[in-house]
Amino acid sequence: MTRSTRRRRAIVHLGLTVGLALVAGPFLWTALSSFKPEREIRRDPPTFWPETWTLDNFAELFGRVDLGTAFANSMIIALVLVATNLLFCSMTGYAFAKLSFRGKNLAFGLVLVQLAIPAIVVMMPQFVLIARFGMVNTFIGIILPTVVTPLGVFMMRQFISDLPDELIDAARVDGAREFRVFFTIILPLCGPALATLGLITFLGAWNNFLWPAVVAQSEDMYTLPVALNILNGSEGTHYNLLVAGSVVVIAPILFLFVFLQRFFIQGIATTGLK
């Protein structure tokens, strides 16, 4: 290995280390701060490593907020949305990728247009419809607007487009109908794309604050982000409870990403623009 090669590798490693510190630093500081008393969190200049370790923040957090119910609500909503998006987005993506029907290009163009529309723009019409059908303060009202997402349809369409048509043609020759082709041939080959879509959907549903805050109107329907917002009350901001709550919210996402990171990276690499 030449000196110039070693120098380039050292520069690359240095750049990656700096980037990692910038990205992971705030998360690590938040995790460590959850074990600090509030007076230490408010100290100027702040400390990175806790001088006094304590679990009182978590005890007080669970005493102030019904995190058990909020955690269960967030988990139910996130898992249902993951299941519906994996099923319906993959079915729609298969139709756009491998089937021929009238208006196909126009329909897919409308899907792409929806990617450019901010969610806040359609929130008011969605809430009016949810209220008219009596779904306010229900799981259905929170879940229904994102049962299928344009991003999920686009990702699955891009991935399925790369699958060989010969597999589908062979199954059709053997007499398989479209549903059997989809469930027995296409879906088993979509593992990386499904893992990526599932992680993105779970992350969006788990962290979603605005729509659940609008639809959920009683504490027994609050999700974690909405329940933690109670801590920003008239008594002032309790930073020790907020960082402890942030750790509770982030922990499941980190675990899921570590478990699915191989599929996530592979799915991102194989669902890009062609």
Backbone as JSON, one array per atom type, in Angstrom:
{
  "sequence": "MTRSTRRRRAIVHLGLTVGLALVAGPFLWTALSSFKPEREIRRDPPTFWPETWTLDNFAELFGRVDLGTAFANSMIIALVLVATNLLFCSMTGYAFAKLSFRGKNLAFGLVLVQLAIPAIVVMMPQFVLIARFGMVNTFIGIILPTVVTPLGVFMMRQFISDLPDELIDAARVDGAREFRVFFTIILPLCGPALATLGLITFLGAWNNFLWPAVVAQSEDMYTLPVALNILNGSEGTHYNLLVAGSVVVIAPILFLFVFLQRFFIQGIATTGLK",
  "N": [[0.86, -1.2, 0.0], [0.66, 2.12, -0.94], [2.01, 5.34, 0.14], [0.35, 7.5, -0.54], [-2.11, 6.23, -0.87], [-2.61, 5.32, 1.73], [-2.81, 7.8, 2.95], [-5.13, 8.84, 1.73], [-7.03, 7.0, 2.66], [-6.88, 7.51, 5.38], [-7.86, 10.12, 5.45], [-10.46, 9.69, 4.54], [-11.45, 8.02, 6.59], [-11.23, 9.79, 8.73], [-13.06, 11.76, 7.94], [-15.44, 10.23, 7.96], [-15.55, 9.59, 10.67], [-15.89, 12.12, 11.84], [-18.36, 12.77, 10.69], [-19.96, 10.73, 11.81], [-19.79, 11.46, 14.5], [-21.14, 13.92, 14.47], [-23.69, 13.12, 13.76], [-24.43, 11.06, 15.58], [-23.82, 12.18, 18.02], [-25.77, 14.06, 19.25], [-27.86, 12.21, 19.86], [-26.59, 10.46, 21.61], [-25.95, 12.24, 23.67], [-28.53, 12.9, 24.53], [-29.42, 10.39, 25.46], [-27.61, 9.96, 27.6], [-28.22, 12.19, 29.15], [-30.7, 11.57, 30.11], [-30.25, 10.24, 32.41], [-29.41, 12.12, 34.16], [-29.85, 14.48, 36.88], [-32.21, 17.23, 36.82], [-31.09, 19.73, 37.39], [-28.45, 19.41, 36.62], [-28.73, 19.04, 33.89], [-29.55, 21.56, 33.11], [-27.29, 23.02, 33.54], [-24.75, 25.39, 32.86], [-21.6, 25.78, 31.58], [-22.88, 22.88, 29.77], [-22.75, 19.41, 30.83], [-21.33, 16.45, 29.43], [-20.93, 13.7, 30.12], [-22.7, 12.1, 32.7], [-22.51, 13.46, 35.95], [-23.85, 12.8, 38.22], [-25.61, 9.94, 38.54], [-28.92, 8.87, 37.95], [-32.16, 7.34, 38.24], [-34.46, 8.62, 38.63], [-35.71, 10.3, 36.82], [-37.04, 8.65, 34.95], [-38.78, 7.31, 36.67], [-40.37, 9.43, 37.63], [-41.39, 10.27, 35.19], [-43.04, 8.1, 34.35], [-44.83, 8.28, 36.39], [-46.13, 10.71, 35.99], [-47.22, 10.6, 33.39], [-49.34, 8.45, 31.55], [-47.71, 6.25, 30.3], [-47.77, 3.58, 29.61], [-50.29, 3.01, 28.41], [-50.09, 4.86, 26.3], [-47.83, 3.88, 24.97], [-48.77, 1.37, 24.15], [-50.86, 2.18, 22.45], [-49.4, 3.55, 20.43], [-47.86, 1.41, 19.46], [-49.83, -0.37, 18.49], [-51.01, 1.19, 16.43], [-48.78, 1.66, 14.78], [-47.98, -0.97, 14.03], [-50.27, -1.93, 12.71], [-50.38, -0.13, 10.55], [-47.95, -0.75, 9.31], [-48.5, -3.39, 8.48], [-50.72, -3.02, 6.72], [-49.63, -1.29, 4.8], [-47.5, -2.82, 3.77], [-48.93, -4.89, 2.55], [-50.92, -3.67, 0.79], [-49.47, -1.7, -0.61], [-47.53, -3.24, -1.89], [-49.17, -4.85, -3.5], [-50.35, -2.89, -5.14], [-48.05, -1.82, -6.28], [-47.17, -4.06, -7.72], [-49.21, -4.25, -9.63], [-48.8, -1.85, -11.08], [-46.24, -2.36, -12.03], [-46.17, -4.83, -13.46], [-48.59, -5.43, -14.72], [-50.94, -4.73, -17.35], [-53.16, -2.18, -18.04], [-55.89, 0.02, -18.75], [-55.25, 3.48, -18.5], [-53.06, 3.29, -16.85], [-50.54, 4.65, -16.82], [-51.41, 7.24, -16.27], [-52.57, 6.9, -13.74], [-50.34, 6.14, -12.23], [-48.87, 8.45, -12.49], [-50.44, 10.19, -10.97], [-49.95, 9.14, -8.47], [-47.26, 9.83, -8.16], [-47.55, 12.6, -8.13], [-48.81, 12.95, -5.69], [-46.71, 12.54, -3.97], [-45.47, 14.97, -3.91], [-47.14, 16.64, -2.56], [-47.6, 18.35, 0.41], [-48.32, 16.9, 3.61], [-49.76, 18.46, 5.4], [-51.42, 19.98, 3.85], [-53.59, 18.43, 3.03], [-54.7, 17.73, 5.4], [-56.87, 19.05, 6.71], [-59.19, 18.54, 4.99], [-59.18, 15.72, 5.3], [-59.67, 15.46, 8.05], [-62.24, 16.51, 8.22], [-63.71, 14.58, 6.78], [-63.21, 12.32, 8.39], [-64.46, 13.15, 10.75], [-67.15, 13.37, 9.9], [-67.81, 10.74, 9.44], [-67.8, 9.79, 11.98], [-65.4, 8.99, 13.23], [-63.63, 10.24, 14.89], [-61.32, 10.36, 17.57], [-60.74, 7.64, 17.58], [-59.09, 4.51, 16.81], [-59.31, 3.79, 14.14], [-59.75, 6.25, 12.89], [-57.27, 7.48, 13.24], [-55.6, 5.76, 11.84], [-56.59, 5.34, 9.22], [-56.04, 7.42, 7.13], [-53.4, 6.87, 6.27], [-53.2, 4.26, 5.41], [-52.41, 3.3, 2.96], [-49.56, 4.49, 1.29], [-48.18, 6.92, -0.94], [-45.37, 6.89, -1.28], [-44.72, 4.29, -0.52], [-46.03, 2.79, -2.51], [-44.61, 3.67, -4.77], [-41.98, 2.78, -4.14], [-42.31, -0.03, -4.05], [-43.18, -0.53, -6.62], [-40.91, 0.19, -8.13], [-39.08, -1.74, -7.25], [-40.3, -4.21, -7.92], [-40.43, -3.97, -10.65], [-37.93, -4.69, -11.52], [-37.84, -7.4, -11.27], [-37.66, -10.55, -12.98], [-39.67, -11.05, -15.88], [-40.06, -13.58, -16.87], [-40.52, -15.41, -14.79], [-43.11, -14.8, -13.98], [-44.51, -15.25, -16.37], [-44.08, -18.02, -16.68], [-45.49, -19.02, -14.5], [-48.07, -18.24, -15.15], [-48.48, -19.75, -17.46], [-48.62, -22.24, -16.31], [-51.1, -22.08, -15.27], [-51.63, -20.45, -13.1], [-53.37, -17.92, -11.34], [-53.58, -14.28, -11.03], [-53.51, -13.48, -8.3], [-52.37, -15.7, -7.07], [-49.91, -15.76, -8.37], [-48.85, -13.39, -7.4], [-48.74, -13.78, -4.55], [-47.28, -16.15, -4.21], [-45.0, -16.02, -5.8], [-44.06, -13.35, -6.46], [-44.21, -11.83, -4.0], [-42.55, -13.31, -2.09], [-40.04, -12.69, -3.16], [-39.61, -10.08, -2.59], [-38.35, -9.34, -0.25], [-36.15, -7.51, 0.72], [-37.19, -4.98, -0.13], [-39.66, -4.94, 1.18], [-38.83, -5.01, 3.85], [-37.53, -2.55, 4.01], [-39.63, -0.75, 3.41], [-41.34, -1.42, 5.53], [-39.83, -0.57, 7.77], [-39.59, 2.21, 7.27], [-42.29, 2.92, 7.3], [-43.04, 2.18, 9.91], [-41.39, 3.91, 11.37], [-42.41, 6.44, 10.57], [-45.09, 6.25, 11.5], [-44.7, 5.8, 14.23], [-43.42, 8.12, 15.13], [-45.2, 10.09, 14.46], [-46.91, 13.03, 15.18], [-48.71, 15.27, 14.76], [-51.16, 14.52, 13.37], [-52.28, 12.39, 15.06], [-52.56, 14.01, 17.35], [-54.57, 15.73, 16.58], [-56.78, 14.05, 16.03], [-57.02, 12.23, 18.22], [-58.67, 12.72, 21.16], [-58.84, 12.23, 23.83], [-57.12, 11.08, 26.77], [-56.79, 8.32, 26.84], [-56.46, 7.6, 24.24], [-54.15, 8.71, 23.37], [-51.04, 8.8, 21.64], [-47.5, 8.02, 22.01], [-45.83, 10.39, 21.3], [-47.81, 12.41, 21.56], [-48.66, 12.1, 24.21], [-46.3, 12.72, 25.58], [-46.15, 15.38, 25.04], [-47.69, 16.56, 26.92], [-46.02, 17.22, 28.96], [-45.05, 19.7, 28.35], [-46.36, 21.9, 29.74], [-48.3, 24.28, 31.67], [-46.69, 24.52, 33.85], [-44.15, 24.89, 33.01], [-41.22, 23.81, 31.15], [-40.03, 20.58, 31.57], [-37.05, 19.44, 31.34], [-35.62, 17.2, 32.07], [-37.55, 15.2, 32.12], [-38.39, 15.24, 29.5], [-36.12, 14.39, 28.02], [-35.87, 11.84, 29.04], [-38.3, 10.78, 28.17], [-37.84, 10.95, 25.44], [-35.89, 8.99, 25.09], [-37.39, 6.72, 25.65], [-39.09, 6.76, 23.46], [-37.33, 6.57, 21.28], [-35.91, 4.18, 21.61], [-37.29, 1.69, 20.73], [-37.23, 2.12, 17.94], [-34.5, 2.23, 17.31], [-33.77, -0.39, 17.99], [-35.29, -1.82, 16.11], [-34.17, -0.89, 13.72], [-31.49, -1.77, 13.93], [-31.94, -4.49, 13.82], [-33.01, -4.8, 11.26], [-31.24, -3.6, 9.5], [-29.56, -4.61, 7.48], [-31.35, -5.52, 5.49], [-32.6, -3.12, 5.04], [-30.63, -1.42, 3.92], [-30.05, -2.88, 1.6], [-32.56, -2.81, 0.37], [-32.93, -0.05, -0.08], [-30.9, 0.33, -1.95], [-31.85, -1.04, -4.13], [-34.26, 0.0, -4.96], [-34.23, 2.37, -6.34], [-34.36, 5.14, -8.68], [-34.84, 4.33, -12.09]],
  "CA": [[0.0, 0.0, 0.0], [1.49, 3.32, -1.06], [1.77, 6.38, 1.11], [-0.81, 8.3, -0.95], [-3.31, 5.44, -0.59], [-2.83, 5.37, 3.18], [-3.26, 9.14, 3.29], [-6.53, 8.97, 1.31], [-7.85, 6.22, 3.58], [-6.92, 8.22, 6.66], [-8.76, 11.26, 5.29], [-11.82, 9.15, 4.47], [-11.82, 7.57, 7.93], [-11.42, 10.98, 9.55], [-14.34, 12.36, 7.55], [-16.52, 9.38, 8.45], [-15.6, 9.73, 12.12], [-16.5, 13.42, 12.13], [-19.77, 12.66, 10.35], [-20.6, 9.91, 12.83], [-19.91, 12.24, 15.74], [-22.17, 14.94, 14.29], [-25.01, 12.48, 13.69], [-24.73, 10.28, 16.78], [-23.58, 12.96, 19.22], [-27.0, 14.51, 19.94], [-28.6, 11.08, 20.41], [-25.85, 9.97, 22.77], [-26.12, 13.23, 24.74], [-29.89, 12.74, 25.04], [-29.48, 9.16, 26.24], [-26.88, 10.17, 28.86], [-28.91, 13.21, 29.94], [-31.88, 10.99, 30.76], [-29.83, 9.74, 33.72], [-28.93, 13.26, 34.95], [-30.88, 15.33, 37.5], [-32.52, 18.37, 35.96], [-30.15, 20.83, 37.63], [-27.25, 19.16, 35.83], [-29.07, 19.26, 32.49], [-29.63, 23.01, 32.89], [-26.02, 23.65, 33.89], [-24.04, 26.1, 31.79], [-21.7, 24.93, 30.38], [-23.47, 21.56, 30.04], [-21.87, 18.26, 30.96], [-21.66, 15.36, 28.51], [-21.05, 12.48, 30.92], [-23.39, 12.45, 33.96], [-21.75, 13.48, 37.2], [-24.72, 12.1, 39.17], [-26.51, 9.03, 37.84], [-30.2, 8.71, 38.63], [-33.3, 6.8, 37.5], [-35.65, 9.35, 39.07], [-36.4, 10.89, 35.66], [-37.96, 7.66, 34.4], [-39.83, 7.06, 37.67], [-41.28, 10.58, 37.6], [-42.07, 10.28, 33.89], [-44.13, 7.11, 34.36], [-45.83, 8.73, 37.35], [-46.87, 11.85, 35.46], [-47.88, 10.29, 32.12], [-49.71, 7.05, 31.38], [-46.91, 5.82, 29.16], [-48.15, 2.22, 29.23], [-51.37, 3.12, 27.42], [-49.59, 5.57, 25.12], [-46.93, 2.97, 24.26], [-49.61, 0.36, 23.5], [-51.54, 2.84, 21.32], [-48.42, 3.77, 19.35], [-47.48, 0.12, 18.89], [-50.96, -0.88, 17.7], [-51.14, 1.99, 15.21], [-47.61, 1.44, 13.92], [-48.0, -2.33, 13.48], [-51.37, -2.02, 11.73], [-49.98, 0.6, 9.36], [-46.93, -1.54, 8.64], [-49.15, -4.53, 7.82], [-51.54, -2.58, 5.58], [-48.78, -0.74, 3.76], [-46.79, -3.91, 3.12], [-49.84, -5.64, 1.69], [-51.58, -2.9, -0.27], [-48.47, -1.04, -1.47], [-46.91, -4.25, -2.75], [-50.16, -5.23, -4.51], [-50.46, -1.79, -6.09], [-46.78, -1.76, -7.01], [-47.17, -5.17, -8.69], [-50.1, -3.88, -10.73], [-48.14, -0.83, -11.89], [-44.99, -2.85, -12.61], [-46.25, -6.02, -14.3], [-49.88, -5.59, -15.38], [-51.32, -3.72, -18.34], [-54.57, -1.79, -17.94], [-56.15, 1.37, -19.27], [-55.01, 4.56, -17.53], [-51.99, 2.91, -15.94], [-49.55, 5.73, -16.69], [-52.05, 8.38, -15.61], [-52.72, 6.58, -12.32], [-49.02, 6.2, -11.58], [-48.52, 9.86, -12.43], [-51.14, 10.77, -9.82], [-49.21, 8.69, -7.29], [-46.06, 10.67, -8.05], [-47.98, 13.94, -7.75], [-49.1, 12.95, -4.26], [-45.45, 12.64, -3.24], [-45.07, 16.38, -3.84], [-48.14, 17.39, -1.8], [-47.35, 18.26, 1.86], [-49.42, 16.28, 4.37], [-50.55, 19.49, 6.07], [-52.39, 20.54, 2.89], [-54.78, 17.57, 2.97], [-55.11, 17.35, 6.75], [-58.19, 19.56, 7.03], [-60.22, 17.69, 4.35], [-59.18, 14.4, 5.92], [-60.32, 15.53, 9.36], [-63.69, 16.7, 7.98], [-64.26, 13.27, 6.42], [-63.15, 11.46, 9.57], [-65.49, 13.61, 11.69], [-68.47, 13.05, 9.36], [-68.05, 9.3, 9.6], [-67.77, 9.46, 13.4], [-64.18, 8.26, 13.56], [-62.76, 11.04, 15.75], [-60.95, 9.71, 18.83], [-60.73, 6.19, 17.39], [-57.91, 3.99, 16.11], [-59.57, 3.83, 12.7], [-59.56, 7.62, 12.44], [-55.84, 7.78, 13.19], [-54.91, 4.86, 10.92], [-57.15, 5.3, 7.86], [-55.43, 8.25, 6.07], [-52.09, 6.39, 5.81], [-53.25, 2.81, 5.19], [-51.55, 3.16, 1.78], [-48.82, 5.72, 1.08], [-47.59, 7.03, -2.28], [-43.97, 6.48, -1.25], [-44.7, 2.84, -0.5], [-46.39, 2.3, -3.85], [-43.48, 3.96, -5.66], [-40.86, 1.9, -3.82], [-42.6, -1.4, -4.44], [-43.24, -0.57, -8.09], [-39.55, 0.21, -8.63], [-38.42, -3.01, -6.96], [-40.93, -5.3, -8.66], [-40.13, -3.79, -12.07], [-36.65, -5.34, -11.82], [-37.98, -8.86, -11.22], [-37.79, -11.08, -14.35], [-41.02, -11.38, -16.35], [-40.15, -15.0, -17.18], [-41.12, -16.11, -13.66], [-44.55, -14.59, -14.02], [-45.04, -15.93, -17.55], [-44.08, -19.46, -16.44], [-46.59, -19.32, -13.58], [-49.33, -18.11, -15.89], [-48.59, -20.92, -18.34], [-49.04, -23.36, -15.46], [-52.49, -21.88, -14.87], [-51.75, -19.64, -11.88], [-54.02, -16.62, -11.49], [-52.74, -13.17, -10.6], [-53.31, -13.47, -6.86], [-51.41, -16.75, -6.74], [-48.61, -15.29, -8.85], [-48.37, -12.35, -6.5], [-48.45, -14.25, -3.19], [-46.34, -17.28, -4.17], [-43.78, -15.75, -6.57], [-43.59, -11.97, -6.34], [-44.04, -11.38, -2.61], [-41.35, -13.86, -1.44], [-38.82, -12.1, -3.71], [-39.58, -8.65, -2.24], [-37.92, -9.21, 1.14], [-35.46, -6.25, 1.04], [-38.08, -3.83, -0.3], [-40.66, -4.98, 2.24], [-38.18, -4.62, 5.1], [-37.3, -1.11, 3.95], [-40.92, -0.08, 3.53], [-41.83, -1.63, 6.89], [-39.08, 0.28, 8.69], [-39.97, 3.59, 7.02], [-43.68, 3.09, 7.75], [-43.05, 2.14, 11.38], [-40.77, 5.14, 11.85], [-43.35, 7.54, 10.38], [-46.24, 6.1, 12.38], [-44.27, 5.89, 15.63], [-43.05, 9.5, 15.46], [-46.23, 11.03, 14.02], [-47.49, 13.79, 16.29], [-49.75, 16.22, 14.45], [-52.45, 13.9, 13.08], [-52.87, 11.83, 16.29], [-52.94, 15.08, 18.28], [-55.84, 16.29, 16.1], [-57.86, 13.06, 16.07], [-57.15, 11.7, 19.58], [-59.15, 13.8, 22.01], [-58.85, 11.79, 25.22], [-55.81, 10.55, 27.12], [-56.7, 6.89, 26.59], [-56.17, 7.41, 22.83], [-52.91, 9.39, 23.05], [-49.83, 8.06, 21.3], [-46.36, 8.48, 22.81], [-45.48, 11.81, 21.11], [-48.87, 13.28, 22.08], [-48.63, 12.02, 25.66], [-45.13, 13.44, 26.08], [-46.39, 16.82, 24.89], [-48.31, 17.05, 28.15], [-44.96, 17.75, 29.83], [-44.87, 21.12, 28.02], [-47.57, 22.52, 30.25], [-48.23, 25.61, 32.28], [-45.67, 24.53, 34.89], [-42.85, 25.05, 32.4], [-40.66, 22.64, 30.48], [-39.21, 19.71, 32.4], [-36.11, 18.86, 30.39], [-35.24, 15.85, 32.5], [-38.61, 14.27, 31.71], [-38.42, 15.2, 28.03], [-35.05, 13.54, 27.5], [-36.23, 10.46, 29.41], [-39.34, 10.37, 27.24], [-37.23, 10.76, 24.12], [-35.23, 7.69, 25.1], [-38.45, 5.71, 25.56], [-39.62, 6.77, 22.1], [-36.29, 6.22, 20.31], [-35.38, 2.83, 21.83], [-37.82, 0.66, 19.81], [-36.81, 2.39, 16.57], [-33.1, 1.79, 17.2], [-33.75, -1.85, 18.0], [-35.82, -2.29, 14.84], [-33.2, -0.58, 12.66], [-30.35, -2.67, 14.07], [-32.38, -5.82, 13.41], [-33.35, -4.83, 9.83], [-30.39, -2.7, 8.75], [-29.05, -5.26, 6.26], [-32.41, -5.48, 4.49], [-32.88, -1.71, 4.75], [-29.61, -0.94, 2.98], [-30.26, -3.57, 0.32], [-33.79, -2.32, -0.24], [-32.69, 1.3, -0.59], [-30.03, 0.23, -3.12], [-32.52, -1.71, -5.26], [-35.54, 0.62, -5.27], [-33.98, 3.72, -6.82], [-34.86, 5.51, -10.0], [-34.23, 3.59, -13.21]],
  "C": [[0.89, 1.25, 0.0], [1.11, 4.35, 0.0], [0.53, 7.21, 0.75], [-2.11, 7.55, -0.68], [-3.63, 5.47, 0.89], [-3.34, 6.74, 3.6], [-4.72, 9.34, 2.92], [-7.45, 8.19, 2.26], [-7.97, 6.92, 4.92], [-7.88, 9.4, 6.59], [-10.21, 10.8, 5.26], [-12.3, 8.73, 5.85], [-12.05, 8.75, 8.86], [-12.76, 11.65, 9.23], [-15.53, 11.56, 8.05], [-16.67, 9.49, 9.96], [-16.26, 11.04, 12.53], [-18.0, 13.37, 11.83], [-20.55, 11.84, 11.36], [-20.8, 10.68, 14.12], [-21.02, 13.28, 15.63], [-23.57, 14.33, 14.31], [-25.37, 11.82, 15.01], [-24.57, 11.08, 18.07], [-24.84, 13.41, 19.94], [-27.8, 13.36, 20.56], [-27.92, 10.54, 21.66], [-26.0, 10.93, 23.94], [-27.51, 13.11, 25.36], [-30.0, 11.51, 25.92], [-28.79, 9.33, 27.59], [-27.61, 11.17, 29.75], [-30.15, 12.66, 30.63], [-31.54, 10.43, 32.14], [-29.26, 10.86, 34.59], [-30.09, 13.9, 35.7], [-31.06, 16.61, 36.68], [-31.55, 19.53, 36.18], [-28.87, 20.66, 36.84], [-27.51, 19.37, 34.34], [-29.08, 20.75, 32.16], [-28.31, 23.73, 33.14], [-25.38, 24.28, 32.66], [-22.6, 26.36, 32.26], [-22.23, 23.53, 30.72], [-22.4, 20.48, 30.17], [-22.3, 17.19, 29.95], [-21.88, 14.06, 29.28], [-21.69, 12.84, 32.26], [-22.44, 12.42, 35.16], [-22.52, 12.74, 38.29], [-25.71, 11.25, 38.39], [-27.79, 8.84, 38.65], [-31.24, 8.11, 37.68], [-34.59, 7.53, 37.87], [-36.42, 9.95, 37.9], [-37.42, 9.91, 35.09], [-39.09, 7.36, 35.38], [-40.85, 8.19, 37.67], [-42.07, 10.63, 36.3], [-43.25, 9.32, 33.87], [-45.19, 7.48, 35.4], [-46.69, 9.86, 36.83], [-47.73, 11.5, 34.25], [-48.18, 8.79, 32.08], [-49.0, 6.5, 30.14], [-47.26, 4.4, 28.71], [-49.23, 2.23, 28.17], [-50.88, 3.78, 26.15], [-48.66, 4.67, 24.29], [-47.74, 1.91, 23.51], [-50.34, 0.96, 22.3], [-50.6, 3.04, 20.14], [-48.04, 2.46, 18.67], [-48.59, -0.46, 18.02], [-51.06, -0.14, 16.37], [-49.99, 1.71, 14.26], [-47.65, 0.06, 13.27], [-49.11, -2.51, 12.46], [-50.99, -1.3, 10.44], [-48.88, -0.12, 8.6], [-47.57, -2.68, 7.85], [-49.94, -4.08, 6.59], [-50.68, -2.02, 4.46], [-48.0, -1.83, 3.04], [-47.7, -4.66, 2.15], [-50.32, -4.8, 0.51], [-50.57, -2.2, -1.19], [-47.79, -2.04, -2.39], [-47.88, -4.72, -3.82], [-50.29, -4.15, -5.58], [-49.2, -1.67, -6.92], [-46.67, -2.87, -8.04], [-48.05, -4.84, -9.89], [-49.44, -2.86, -11.65], [-46.92, -1.39, -12.63], [-45.21, -3.93, -13.67], [-47.58, -6.21, -15.03], [-50.12, -4.46, -16.36], [-52.81, -3.43, -18.21], [-54.7, -0.34, -18.38], [-55.94, 2.41, -18.16], [-53.89, 4.28, -16.56], [-51.0, 4.04, -15.73], [-50.14, 6.95, -15.98], [-52.18, 8.12, -14.11], [-51.39, 6.65, -11.59], [-48.53, 7.64, -11.5], [-49.2, 10.56, -11.27], [-50.47, 10.36, -8.51], [-47.97, 9.56, -7.08], [-46.42, 12.1, -7.65], [-48.24, 14.02, -6.25], [-47.82, 13.02, -3.42], [-45.02, 14.09, -3.04], [-46.04, 17.22, -3.02], [-47.85, 17.25, -0.31], [-48.57, 17.7, 2.59], [-50.32, 17.31, 5.02], [-51.63, 20.05, 5.16], [-53.69, 19.74, 2.9], [-55.3, 17.22, 4.36], [-56.52, 17.82, 7.08], [-59.3, 18.78, 6.31], [-60.31, 16.3, 4.95], [-59.91, 14.42, 7.26], [-61.83, 15.72, 9.2], [-64.35, 15.37, 7.64], [-64.29, 12.33, 7.62], [-64.24, 11.85, 10.56], [-66.89, 13.26, 11.19], [-68.81, 11.58, 9.51], [-67.94, 8.85, 11.05], [-66.55, 8.71, 13.86], [-63.2, 9.07, 14.4], [-62.55, 10.31, 17.07], [-61.08, 8.19, 18.74], [-59.44, 5.78, 16.69], [-58.1, 4.08, 14.59], [-59.33, 5.23, 12.15], [-58.1, 8.0, 12.33], [-55.16, 6.99, 12.07], [-55.32, 5.09, 9.47], [-56.42, 6.16, 6.83], [-54.1, 7.72, 5.53], [-52.05, 4.87, 5.69], [-52.4, 2.44, 3.98], [-50.86, 4.5, 1.55], [-48.23, 5.75, -0.32], [-46.13, 6.58, -2.32], [-43.85, 4.96, -1.26], [-45.03, 2.23, -1.85], [-45.24, 2.51, -4.81], [-42.32, 3.0, -5.41], [-41.11, 0.48, -4.31], [-42.68, -1.53, -5.96], [-41.83, -0.63, -8.68], [-38.85, -1.13, -8.41], [-38.99, -4.14, -7.82], [-40.65, -5.18, -10.16], [-38.84, -4.51, -12.46], [-36.73, -6.87, -11.76], [-38.24, -9.4, -12.63], [-39.23, -11.46, -14.69], [-41.18, -12.88, -16.62], [-40.77, -15.82, -16.04], [-42.63, -16.01, -13.68], [-45.16, -15.32, -15.21], [-45.1, -17.44, -17.34], [-45.22, -19.85, -15.51], [-47.93, -19.22, -14.29], [-49.54, -19.28, -16.85], [-49.06, -22.14, -17.56], [-50.45, -23.2, -14.92], [-52.68, -21.07, -13.61], [-52.43, -18.31, -12.2], [-53.17, -15.53, -10.83], [-52.49, -13.16, -9.09], [-52.3, -14.53, -6.44], [-50.01, -16.37, -7.21], [-48.01, -14.3, -7.87], [-47.91, -12.94, -5.16], [-47.4, -15.36, -3.15], [-45.03, -17.01, -4.89], [-43.23, -14.36, -6.29], [-43.27, -11.61, -4.9], [-42.82, -12.0, -1.93], [-40.04, -13.26, -1.95], [-38.63, -10.64, -3.29], [-39.1, -8.4, -0.82], [-37.2, -7.9, 1.45], [-36.36, -5.02, 0.92], [-39.13, -3.79, 0.8], [-40.07, -4.57, 3.57], [-37.95, -3.12, 5.14], [-38.6, -0.34, 4.13], [-41.48, -0.23, 4.94], [-41.15, -0.73, 7.89], [-39.47, 1.74, 8.51], [-41.39, 3.87, 7.53], [-43.76, 3.1, 9.27], [-42.48, 3.43, 11.95], [-41.74, 6.32, 11.73], [-44.53, 7.47, 11.32], [-45.86, 6.3, 13.85], [-44.0, 7.33, 16.04], [-44.13, 10.52, 15.1], [-46.88, 11.72, 15.22], [-48.75, 14.56, 15.89], [-51.1, 15.55, 14.23], [-53.04, 13.19, 14.31], [-53.29, 12.9, 17.29], [-54.27, 15.71, 17.88], [-56.99, 15.32, 16.32], [-58.09, 12.53, 17.48], [-57.51, 12.83, 20.54], [-59.34, 13.39, 23.47], [-57.54, 11.07, 25.51], [-55.67, 9.06, 26.84], [-56.43, 6.57, 25.13], [-54.85, 8.06, 22.43], [-51.83, 8.39, 22.63], [-48.66, 8.64, 22.12], [-45.99, 9.95, 22.57], [-46.53, 12.76, 21.68], [-48.85, 13.27, 23.6], [-47.45, 12.8, 26.24], [-45.31, 14.95, 25.95], [-47.07, 17.42, 26.11], [-47.27, 17.68, 29.08], [-44.65, 19.2, 29.53], [-46.12, 21.88, 28.46], [-47.33, 23.87, 30.87], [-47.15, 25.69, 33.35], [-44.27, 24.78, 34.33], [-42.37, 23.75, 31.8], [-39.76, 21.87, 31.42], [-38.26, 18.95, 31.48], [-35.69, 17.45, 30.79], [-36.28, 14.83, 32.08], [-38.68, 14.16, 30.18], [-37.33, 14.31, 27.47], [-35.3, 12.08, 27.87], [-37.32, 9.94, 28.48], [-38.8, 10.14, 25.84], [-36.53, 9.41, 24.02], [-36.25, 6.57, 24.97], [-38.99, 5.62, 24.14], [-38.59, 6.22, 21.1], [-35.88, 4.75, 20.42], [-35.97, 1.77, 20.9], [-37.37, 0.86, 18.37], [-35.37, 1.94, 16.36], [-33.01, 0.28, 17.15], [-34.21, -2.4, 16.65], [-34.83, -2.04, 13.71], [-32.0, -1.51, 12.73], [-30.72, -4.06, 13.56], [-32.57, -5.91, 11.9], [-32.38, -4.04, 8.96], [-29.86, -3.31, 7.45], [-30.1, -5.21, 5.14], [-32.73, -4.05, 4.09], [-31.91, -1.17, 3.72], [-29.79, -1.58, 1.61], [-31.51, -3.06, -0.39], [-33.64, -0.93, -0.81], [-31.87, 1.24, -1.88], [-30.76, -0.31, -4.34], [-33.87, -1.12, -5.59], [-35.37, 2.05, -5.75], [-34.58, 3.96, -8.19], [-34.12, 4.73, -11.08], [-33.97, 4.52, -14.37]]
}
